[in-house]
mmCIF file of C-alpha atoms in Angstrom:
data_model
loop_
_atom_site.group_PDB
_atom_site.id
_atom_site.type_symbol
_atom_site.label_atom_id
_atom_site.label_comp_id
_atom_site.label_asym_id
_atom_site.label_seq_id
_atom_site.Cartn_x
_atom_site.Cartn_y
_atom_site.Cartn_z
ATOM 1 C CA UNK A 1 -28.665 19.612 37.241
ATOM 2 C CA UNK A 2 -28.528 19.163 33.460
ATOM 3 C CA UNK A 3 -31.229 17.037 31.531
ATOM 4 C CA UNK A 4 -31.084 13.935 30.264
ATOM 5 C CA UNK A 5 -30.490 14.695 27.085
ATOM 6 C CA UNK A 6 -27.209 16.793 28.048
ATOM 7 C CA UNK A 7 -25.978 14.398 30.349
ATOM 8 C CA UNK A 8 -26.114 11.879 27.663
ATOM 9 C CA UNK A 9 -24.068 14.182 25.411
ATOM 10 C CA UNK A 10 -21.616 14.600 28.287
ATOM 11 C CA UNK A 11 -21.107 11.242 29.329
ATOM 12 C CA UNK A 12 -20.537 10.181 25.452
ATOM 13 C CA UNK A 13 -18.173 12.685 25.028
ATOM 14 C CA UNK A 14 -15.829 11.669 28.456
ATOM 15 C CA UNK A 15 -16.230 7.776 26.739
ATOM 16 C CA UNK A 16 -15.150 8.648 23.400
ATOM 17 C CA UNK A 17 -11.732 9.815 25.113
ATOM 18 C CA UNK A 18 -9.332 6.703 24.825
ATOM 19 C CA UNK A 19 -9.336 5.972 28.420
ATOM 20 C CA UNK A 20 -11.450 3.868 31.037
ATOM 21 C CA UNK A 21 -13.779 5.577 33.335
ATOM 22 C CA UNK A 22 -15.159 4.359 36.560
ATOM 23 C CA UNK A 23 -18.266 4.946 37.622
ATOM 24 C CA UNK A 24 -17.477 6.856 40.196
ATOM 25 C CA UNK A 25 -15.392 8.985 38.550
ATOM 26 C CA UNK A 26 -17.854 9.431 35.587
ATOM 27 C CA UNK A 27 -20.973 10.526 39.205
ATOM 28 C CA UNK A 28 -18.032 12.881 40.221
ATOM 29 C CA UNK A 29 -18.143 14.783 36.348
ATOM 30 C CA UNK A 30 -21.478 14.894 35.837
ATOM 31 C CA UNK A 31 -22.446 15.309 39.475
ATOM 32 C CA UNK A 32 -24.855 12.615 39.363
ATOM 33 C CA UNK A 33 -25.254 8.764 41.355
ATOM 34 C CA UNK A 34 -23.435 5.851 40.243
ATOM 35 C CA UNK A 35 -26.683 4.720 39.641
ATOM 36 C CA UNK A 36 -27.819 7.254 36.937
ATOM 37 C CA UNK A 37 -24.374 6.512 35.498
ATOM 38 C CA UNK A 38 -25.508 3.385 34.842
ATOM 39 C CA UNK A 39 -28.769 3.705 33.583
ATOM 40 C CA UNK A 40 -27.354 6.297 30.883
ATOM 41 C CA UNK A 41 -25.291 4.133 29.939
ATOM 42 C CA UNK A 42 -27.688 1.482 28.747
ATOM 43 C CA UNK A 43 -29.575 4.160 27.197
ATOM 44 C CA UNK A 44 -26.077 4.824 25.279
ATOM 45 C CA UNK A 45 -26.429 1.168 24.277
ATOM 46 C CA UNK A 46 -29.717 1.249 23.451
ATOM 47 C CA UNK A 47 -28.924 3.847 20.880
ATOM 48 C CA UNK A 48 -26.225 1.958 19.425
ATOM 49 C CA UNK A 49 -23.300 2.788 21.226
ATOM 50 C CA UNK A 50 -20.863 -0.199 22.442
ATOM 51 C CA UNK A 51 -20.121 1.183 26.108
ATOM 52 C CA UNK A 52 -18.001 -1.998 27.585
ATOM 53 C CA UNK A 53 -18.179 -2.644 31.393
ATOM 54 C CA UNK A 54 -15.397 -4.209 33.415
ATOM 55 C CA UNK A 55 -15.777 -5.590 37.127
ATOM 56 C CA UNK A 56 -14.040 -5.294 39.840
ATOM 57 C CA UNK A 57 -12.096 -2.884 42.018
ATOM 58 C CA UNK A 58 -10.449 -1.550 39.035
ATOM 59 C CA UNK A 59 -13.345 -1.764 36.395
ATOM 60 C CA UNK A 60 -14.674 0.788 34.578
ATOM 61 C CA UNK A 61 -16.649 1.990 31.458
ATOM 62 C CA UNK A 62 -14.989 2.298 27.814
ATOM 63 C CA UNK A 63 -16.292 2.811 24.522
ATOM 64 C CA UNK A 64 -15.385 0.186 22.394
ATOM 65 C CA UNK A 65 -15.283 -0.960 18.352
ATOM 66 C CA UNK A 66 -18.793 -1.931 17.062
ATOM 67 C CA UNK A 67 -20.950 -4.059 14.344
ATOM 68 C CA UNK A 68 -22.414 -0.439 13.000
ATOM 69 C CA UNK A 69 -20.974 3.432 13.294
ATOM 70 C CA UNK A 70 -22.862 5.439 15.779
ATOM 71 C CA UNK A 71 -22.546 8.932 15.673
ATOM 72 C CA UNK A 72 -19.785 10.710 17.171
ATOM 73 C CA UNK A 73 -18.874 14.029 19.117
ATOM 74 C CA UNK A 74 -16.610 16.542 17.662
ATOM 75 C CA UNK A 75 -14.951 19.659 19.127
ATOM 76 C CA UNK A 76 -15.013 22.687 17.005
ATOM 77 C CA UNK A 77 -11.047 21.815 15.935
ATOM 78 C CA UNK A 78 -11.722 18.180 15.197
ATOM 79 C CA UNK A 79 -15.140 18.915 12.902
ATOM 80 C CA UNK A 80 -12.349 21.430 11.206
ATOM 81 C CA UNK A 81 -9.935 18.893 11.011
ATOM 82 C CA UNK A 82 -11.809 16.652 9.817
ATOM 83 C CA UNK A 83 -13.831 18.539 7.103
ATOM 84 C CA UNK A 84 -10.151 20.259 5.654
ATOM 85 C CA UNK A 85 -8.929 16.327 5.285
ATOM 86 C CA UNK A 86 -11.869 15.674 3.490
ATOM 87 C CA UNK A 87 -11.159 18.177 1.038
ATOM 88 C CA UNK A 88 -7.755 17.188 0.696
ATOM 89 C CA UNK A 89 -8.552 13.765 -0.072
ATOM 90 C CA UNK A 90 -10.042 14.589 -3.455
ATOM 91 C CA UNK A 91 -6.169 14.972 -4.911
ATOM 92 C CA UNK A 92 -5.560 12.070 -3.123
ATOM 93 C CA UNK A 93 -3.581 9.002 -4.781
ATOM 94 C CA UNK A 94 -5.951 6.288 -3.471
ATOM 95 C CA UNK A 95 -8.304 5.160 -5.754
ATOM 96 C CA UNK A 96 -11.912 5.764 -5.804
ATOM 97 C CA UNK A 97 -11.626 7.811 -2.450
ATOM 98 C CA UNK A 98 -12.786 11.125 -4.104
ATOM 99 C CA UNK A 99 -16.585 10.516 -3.876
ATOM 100 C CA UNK A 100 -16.040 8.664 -0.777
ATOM 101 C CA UNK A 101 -14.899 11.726 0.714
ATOM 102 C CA UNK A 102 -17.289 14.329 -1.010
ATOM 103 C CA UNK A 103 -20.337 11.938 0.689
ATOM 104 C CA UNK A 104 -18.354 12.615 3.989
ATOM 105 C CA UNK A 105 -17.888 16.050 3.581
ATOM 106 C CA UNK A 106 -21.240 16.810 2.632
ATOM 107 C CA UNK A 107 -22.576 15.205 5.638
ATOM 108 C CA UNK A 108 -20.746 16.836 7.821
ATOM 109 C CA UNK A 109 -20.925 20.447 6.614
ATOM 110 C CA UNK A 110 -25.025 19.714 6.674
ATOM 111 C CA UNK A 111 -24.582 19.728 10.549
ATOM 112 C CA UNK A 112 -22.245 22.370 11.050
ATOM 113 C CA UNK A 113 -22.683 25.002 13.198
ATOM 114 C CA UNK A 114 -22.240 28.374 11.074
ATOM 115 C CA UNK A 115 -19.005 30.107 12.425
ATOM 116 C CA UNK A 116 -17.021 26.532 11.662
ATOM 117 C CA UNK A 117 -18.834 25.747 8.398
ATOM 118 C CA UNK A 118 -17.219 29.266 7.347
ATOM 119 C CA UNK A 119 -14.103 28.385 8.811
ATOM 120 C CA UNK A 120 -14.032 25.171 6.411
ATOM 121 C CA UNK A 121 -15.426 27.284 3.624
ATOM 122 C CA UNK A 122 -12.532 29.612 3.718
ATOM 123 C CA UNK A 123 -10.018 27.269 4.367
ATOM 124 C CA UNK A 124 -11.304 25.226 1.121
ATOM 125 C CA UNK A 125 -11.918 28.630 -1.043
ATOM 126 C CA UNK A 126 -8.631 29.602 -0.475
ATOM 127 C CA UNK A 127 -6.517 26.301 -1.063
ATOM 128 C CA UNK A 128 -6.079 24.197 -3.924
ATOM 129 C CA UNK A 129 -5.329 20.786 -4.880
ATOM 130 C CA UNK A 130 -3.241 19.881 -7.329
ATOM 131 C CA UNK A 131 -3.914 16.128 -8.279
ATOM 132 C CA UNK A 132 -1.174 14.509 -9.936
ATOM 133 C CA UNK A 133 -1.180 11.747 -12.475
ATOM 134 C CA UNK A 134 0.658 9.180 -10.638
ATOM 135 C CA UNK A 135 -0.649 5.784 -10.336
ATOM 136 C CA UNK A 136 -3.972 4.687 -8.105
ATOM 137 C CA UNK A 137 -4.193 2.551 -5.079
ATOM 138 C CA UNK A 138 -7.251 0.744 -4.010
ATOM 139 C CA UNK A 139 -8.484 1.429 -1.013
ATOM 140 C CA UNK A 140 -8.850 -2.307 -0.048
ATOM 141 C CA UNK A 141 -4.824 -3.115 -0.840
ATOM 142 C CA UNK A 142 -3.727 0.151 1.729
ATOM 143 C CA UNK A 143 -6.024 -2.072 4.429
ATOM 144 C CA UNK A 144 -5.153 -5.089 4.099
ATOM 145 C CA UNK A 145 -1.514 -3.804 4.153
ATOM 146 C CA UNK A 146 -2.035 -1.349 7.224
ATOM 147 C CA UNK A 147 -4.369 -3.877 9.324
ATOM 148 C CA UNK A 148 -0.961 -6.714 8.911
ATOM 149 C CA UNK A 149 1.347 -3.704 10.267
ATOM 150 C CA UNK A 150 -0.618 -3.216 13.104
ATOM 151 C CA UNK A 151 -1.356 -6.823 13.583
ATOM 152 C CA UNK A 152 2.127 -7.843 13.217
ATOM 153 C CA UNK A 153 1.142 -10.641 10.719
ATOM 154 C CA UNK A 154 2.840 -11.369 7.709
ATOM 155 C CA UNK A 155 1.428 -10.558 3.958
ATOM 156 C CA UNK A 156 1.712 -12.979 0.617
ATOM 157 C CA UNK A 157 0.833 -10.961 -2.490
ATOM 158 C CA UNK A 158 1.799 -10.782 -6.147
ATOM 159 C CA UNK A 159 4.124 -8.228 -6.834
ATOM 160 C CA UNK A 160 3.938 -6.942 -10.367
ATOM 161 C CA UNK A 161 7.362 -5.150 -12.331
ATOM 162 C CA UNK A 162 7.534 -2.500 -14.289
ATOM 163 C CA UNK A 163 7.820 -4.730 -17.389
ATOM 164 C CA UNK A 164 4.746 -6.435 -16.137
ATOM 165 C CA UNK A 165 5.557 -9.913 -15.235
ATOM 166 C CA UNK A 166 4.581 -10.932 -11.673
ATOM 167 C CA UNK A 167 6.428 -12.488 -8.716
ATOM 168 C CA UNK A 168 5.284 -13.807 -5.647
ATOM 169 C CA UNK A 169 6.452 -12.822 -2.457
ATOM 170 C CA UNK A 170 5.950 -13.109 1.265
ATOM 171 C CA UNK A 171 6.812 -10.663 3.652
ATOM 172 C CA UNK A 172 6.464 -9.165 7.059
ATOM 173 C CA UNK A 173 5.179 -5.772 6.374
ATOM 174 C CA UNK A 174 6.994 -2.807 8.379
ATOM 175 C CA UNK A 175 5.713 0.641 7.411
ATOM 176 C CA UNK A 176 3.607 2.202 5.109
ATOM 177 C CA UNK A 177 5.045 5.641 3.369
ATOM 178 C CA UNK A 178 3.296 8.388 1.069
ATOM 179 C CA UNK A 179 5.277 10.400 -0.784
ATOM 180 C CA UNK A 180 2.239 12.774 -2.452
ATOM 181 C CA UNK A 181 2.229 11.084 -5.329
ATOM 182 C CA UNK A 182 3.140 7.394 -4.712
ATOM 183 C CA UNK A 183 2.595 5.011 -1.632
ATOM 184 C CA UNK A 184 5.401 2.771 -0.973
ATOM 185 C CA UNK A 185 5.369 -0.592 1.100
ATOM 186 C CA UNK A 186 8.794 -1.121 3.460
ATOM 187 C CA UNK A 187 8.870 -4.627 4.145
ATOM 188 C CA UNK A 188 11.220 -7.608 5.143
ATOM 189 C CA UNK A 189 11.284 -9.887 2.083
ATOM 190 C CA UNK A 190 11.493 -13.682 4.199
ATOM 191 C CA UNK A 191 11.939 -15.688 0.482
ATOM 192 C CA UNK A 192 15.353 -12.901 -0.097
ATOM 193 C CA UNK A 193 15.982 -12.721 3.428
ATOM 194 C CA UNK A 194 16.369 -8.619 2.824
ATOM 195 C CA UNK A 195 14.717 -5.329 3.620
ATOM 196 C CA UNK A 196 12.792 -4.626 0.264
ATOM 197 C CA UNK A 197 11.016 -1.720 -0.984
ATOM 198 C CA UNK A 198 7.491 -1.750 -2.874
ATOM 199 C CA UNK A 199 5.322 0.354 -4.732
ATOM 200 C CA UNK A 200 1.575 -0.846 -3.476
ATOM 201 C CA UNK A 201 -0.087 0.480 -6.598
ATOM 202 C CA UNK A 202 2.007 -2.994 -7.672
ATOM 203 C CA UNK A 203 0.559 -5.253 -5.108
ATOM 204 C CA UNK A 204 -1.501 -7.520 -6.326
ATOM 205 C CA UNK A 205 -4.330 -9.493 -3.892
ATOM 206 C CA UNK A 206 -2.555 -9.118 -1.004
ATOM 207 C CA UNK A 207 -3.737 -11.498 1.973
ATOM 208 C CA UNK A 208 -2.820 -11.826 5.618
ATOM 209 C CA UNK A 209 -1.673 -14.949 6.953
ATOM 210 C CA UNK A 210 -2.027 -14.776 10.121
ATOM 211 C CA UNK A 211 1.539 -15.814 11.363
ATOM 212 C CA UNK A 212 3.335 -13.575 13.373
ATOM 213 C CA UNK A 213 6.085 -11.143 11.705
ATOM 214 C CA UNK A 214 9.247 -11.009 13.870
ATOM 215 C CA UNK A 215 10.271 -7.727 15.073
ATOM 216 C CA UNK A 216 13.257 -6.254 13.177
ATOM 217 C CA UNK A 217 15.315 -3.059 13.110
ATOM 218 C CA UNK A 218 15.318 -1.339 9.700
ATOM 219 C CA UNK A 219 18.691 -0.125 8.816
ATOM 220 C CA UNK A 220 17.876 3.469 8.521
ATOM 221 C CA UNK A 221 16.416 5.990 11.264
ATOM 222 C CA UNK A 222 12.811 5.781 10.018
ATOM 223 C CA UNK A 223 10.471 3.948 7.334
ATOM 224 C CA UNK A 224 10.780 7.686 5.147
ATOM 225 C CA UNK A 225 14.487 7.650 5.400
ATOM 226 C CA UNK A 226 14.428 4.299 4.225
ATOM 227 C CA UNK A 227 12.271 4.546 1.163
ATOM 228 C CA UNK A 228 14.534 8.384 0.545
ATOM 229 C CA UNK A 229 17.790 6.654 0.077
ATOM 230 C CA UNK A 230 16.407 3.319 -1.848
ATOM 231 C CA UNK A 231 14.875 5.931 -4.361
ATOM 232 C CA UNK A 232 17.954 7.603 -4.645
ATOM 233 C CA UNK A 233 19.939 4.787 -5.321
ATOM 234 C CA UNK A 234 17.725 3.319 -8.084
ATOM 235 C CA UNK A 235 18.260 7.156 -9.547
ATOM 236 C CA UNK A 236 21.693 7.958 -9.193
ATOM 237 C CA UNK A 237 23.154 11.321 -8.784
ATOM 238 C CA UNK A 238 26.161 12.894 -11.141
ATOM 239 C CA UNK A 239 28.083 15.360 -8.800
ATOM 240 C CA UNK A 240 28.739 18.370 -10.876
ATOM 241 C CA UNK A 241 30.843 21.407 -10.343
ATOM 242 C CA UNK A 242 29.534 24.942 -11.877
ATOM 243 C CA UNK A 243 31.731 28.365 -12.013
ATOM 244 C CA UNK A 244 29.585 31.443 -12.151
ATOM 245 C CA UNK A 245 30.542 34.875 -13.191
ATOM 246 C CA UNK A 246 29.023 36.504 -10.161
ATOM 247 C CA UNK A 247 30.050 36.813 -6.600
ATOM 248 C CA UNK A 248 28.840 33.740 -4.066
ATOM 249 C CA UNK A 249 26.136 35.739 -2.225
ATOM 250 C CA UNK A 250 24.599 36.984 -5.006
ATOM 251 C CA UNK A 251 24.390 32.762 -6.319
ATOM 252 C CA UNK A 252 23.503 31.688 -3.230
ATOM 253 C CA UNK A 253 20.341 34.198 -3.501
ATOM 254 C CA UNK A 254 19.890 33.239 -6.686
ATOM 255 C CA UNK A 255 19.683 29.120 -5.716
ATOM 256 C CA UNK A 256 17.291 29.799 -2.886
ATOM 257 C CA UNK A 257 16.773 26.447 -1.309
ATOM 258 C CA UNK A 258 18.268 24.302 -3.735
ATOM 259 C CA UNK A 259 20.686 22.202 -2.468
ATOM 260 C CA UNK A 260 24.366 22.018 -2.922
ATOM 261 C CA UNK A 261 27.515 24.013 -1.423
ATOM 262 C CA UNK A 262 28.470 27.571 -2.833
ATOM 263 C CA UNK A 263 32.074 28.633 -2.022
ATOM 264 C CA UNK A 264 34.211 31.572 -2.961
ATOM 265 C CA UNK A 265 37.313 31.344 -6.158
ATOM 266 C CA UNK A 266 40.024 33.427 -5.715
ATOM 267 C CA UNK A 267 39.174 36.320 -8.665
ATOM 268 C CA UNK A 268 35.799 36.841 -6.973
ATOM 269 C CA UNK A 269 33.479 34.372 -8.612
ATOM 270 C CA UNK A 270 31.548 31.562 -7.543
ATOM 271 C CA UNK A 271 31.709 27.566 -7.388
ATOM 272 C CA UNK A 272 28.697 25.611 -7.358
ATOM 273 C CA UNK A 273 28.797 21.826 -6.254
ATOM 274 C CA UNK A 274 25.468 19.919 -6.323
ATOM 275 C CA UNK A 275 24.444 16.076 -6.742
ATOM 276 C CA UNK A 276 22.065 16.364 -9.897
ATOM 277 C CA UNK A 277 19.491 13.317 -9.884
ATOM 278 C CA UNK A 278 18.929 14.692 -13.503
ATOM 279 C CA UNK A 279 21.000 16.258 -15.777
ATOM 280 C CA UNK A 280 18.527 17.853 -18.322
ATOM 281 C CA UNK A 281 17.058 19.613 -15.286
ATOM 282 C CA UNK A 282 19.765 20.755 -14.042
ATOM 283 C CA UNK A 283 20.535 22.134 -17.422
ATOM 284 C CA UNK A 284 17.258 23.881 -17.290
ATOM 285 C CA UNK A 285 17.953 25.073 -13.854
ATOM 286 C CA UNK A 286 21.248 26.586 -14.731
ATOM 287 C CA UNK A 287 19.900 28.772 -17.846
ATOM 288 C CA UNK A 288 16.955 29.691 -15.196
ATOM 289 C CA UNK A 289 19.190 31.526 -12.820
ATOM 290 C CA UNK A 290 20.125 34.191 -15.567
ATOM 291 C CA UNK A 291 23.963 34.388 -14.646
ATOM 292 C CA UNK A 292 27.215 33.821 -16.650
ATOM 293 C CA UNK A 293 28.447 30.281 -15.852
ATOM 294 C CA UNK A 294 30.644 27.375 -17.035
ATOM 295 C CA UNK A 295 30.522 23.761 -16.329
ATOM 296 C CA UNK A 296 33.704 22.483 -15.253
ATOM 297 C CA UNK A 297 31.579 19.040 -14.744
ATOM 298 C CA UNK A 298 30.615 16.258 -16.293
ATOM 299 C CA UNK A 299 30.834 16.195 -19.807
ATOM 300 C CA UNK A 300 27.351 15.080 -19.961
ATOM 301 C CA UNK A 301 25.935 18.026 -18.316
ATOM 302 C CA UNK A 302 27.926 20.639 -21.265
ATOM 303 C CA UNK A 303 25.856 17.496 -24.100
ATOM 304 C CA UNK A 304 22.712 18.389 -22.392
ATOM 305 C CA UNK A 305 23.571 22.324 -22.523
ATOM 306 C CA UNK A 306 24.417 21.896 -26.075
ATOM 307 C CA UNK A 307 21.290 19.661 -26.856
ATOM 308 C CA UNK A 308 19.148 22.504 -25.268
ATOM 309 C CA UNK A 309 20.734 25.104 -27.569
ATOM 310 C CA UNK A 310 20.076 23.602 -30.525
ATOM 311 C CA UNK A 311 16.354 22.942 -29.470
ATOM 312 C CA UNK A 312 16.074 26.883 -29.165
ATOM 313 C CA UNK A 313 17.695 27.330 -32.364
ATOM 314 C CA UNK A 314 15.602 25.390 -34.403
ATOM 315 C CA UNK A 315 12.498 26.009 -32.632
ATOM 316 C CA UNK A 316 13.626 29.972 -33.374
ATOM 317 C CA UNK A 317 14.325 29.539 -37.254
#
């Protein structure tokens, strides 16, 4: 039979699972008496742990929310887990969560056993964040925000433009989506009667109110889809058409991933259609690929070749 000590361990482990135990099942585990199950589980108490006991036929033992954080039990993958997210968190674009996270992280690697602390050292030695210089969120706004989604309550908050002046709006918040460098708040508008999208770094003293949001479908397949086509339609694309003096696989190699379709002209060259969100890259992206080409369209797209070729000529002499 294990000591107390271990069987403590044990049984906090089996309640941190997201489940209810009975008693009986919890003797059967640790091949103890319902008893003992029950007396270890006031110690668990006793050390701060919120162990919640139900009665009845179908009552059990869960671990529950708390006023304080007790410690927790990690498997090797989770501690991993765990101390990798950490890391990544520095780049984050919430504000104010870098030290936040370094505290965290150093706390954790101090207790560490030594094959996973090198595990975490070698994942962080050989991967690097690239922090961008995209606008902040506080840390409070992405709760209040996330605690309303889950809560199904609806949100007031000011809403501020790009030119600065402020709105107010209430809404029944939906989904919150990161894209790296921005988070972005999908949300039915109830003064516009419309699915809106907003950037939180925007939202101004959010509060819940407490009433109930209804429960609506969005008209898309997901929150991301969503926010992917309302970006793309507050950047429109210009369809443009490319001939290249080269054969199509040899383009299509060339493109890699990029998007568009390549198809075959008649004398042996290649077509390139594409949706450009910007023109002056996709100028850039055309002199990149180091092959003979001519834009049959748009116009625009031969102004910004031009523009780039007198740029090199008088940066050149």
């Amino acid at each position: 039979m294990m000591d107390t000590s271990a069987r403590l361990l044990n049984l906090l482990s089996l309640l941190q699972t997201p489940r209810e135990w009975s008693g009986t099942e919890l003797a059967d585990r640790l091949e103890v008496s319902t008893r003992t199950i029950r007396r270890d589980v006031d110690r668990l108490r006793d050390l701060g742990y919120p162990v919640e006991a139900t009665m009845g036929s179908i009552g059990g033992y869960r671990l529950v929310a708390g006023r304080a954080l007790p410690p927790l039990l990690l498997d090797d993958e989770e501690a991993v887990a765990i101390a990798v997210g950490l890391r990544a968190a520095a780049g984050s674009a919430v504000d104010g969560i870098e030290d936040a996270s370094l505290r965290a992280l150093t706390k954790l690697e101090q207790v560490l056993p030594s094959r996973l602390r090198y595990r975490v050292g070698a994942l962080g030695s050989a991967v690097v964040t690239m922090t961008g210089g995209g606008p902040r969120v506080e840390p409070a706004v992405l709760t209040v925000v996330a605690g309303a989604i889950t809560n199904h309550e609806r949100v007031r908050f000011s809403y501020r433009a790009a030119d600065g002046a402020e709105t107010r709006r209430h809404v029944e918040p939906q989904r919150l989506v990161a894209t790296g460098r921005r988070w972005y708040l999908v949300a039915w508008d109830l003064d516009r009667d419309d699915w809106r999208l907003f950037r939180v770094d925007r939202l101004v003293t959010p509060t819940a109110t407490g009433a109930r949001s209804t429960a609506r479908d969005l008209p898309a397949a997901d929150a991301a889809a969503f926010v992917q086509d309302k970006l793309r339609r507050m950047w429109p694309s210009s369809p443009a058409v490319v001939d290249f003096d080269a054969d199509p696989d040899l383009l299509r190699s060339k493109l890699g991933q990029a998007p568009g379709e390549v198809s075959p002209l008649p004398d042996g060259r290649a077509r390139w259609r594409v949706d450009a969100d910007r023109l002056d890259w996709m100028a850039v992206r055309l002199l990149m690929l180091d092959l003979p080409f001519t834009v049959q369209s748009p116009p625009a797209l031969v102004d910004q070749l031009r523009t780039l070729g007198e740029r090199a000529k008088n940066a050149t002499g």
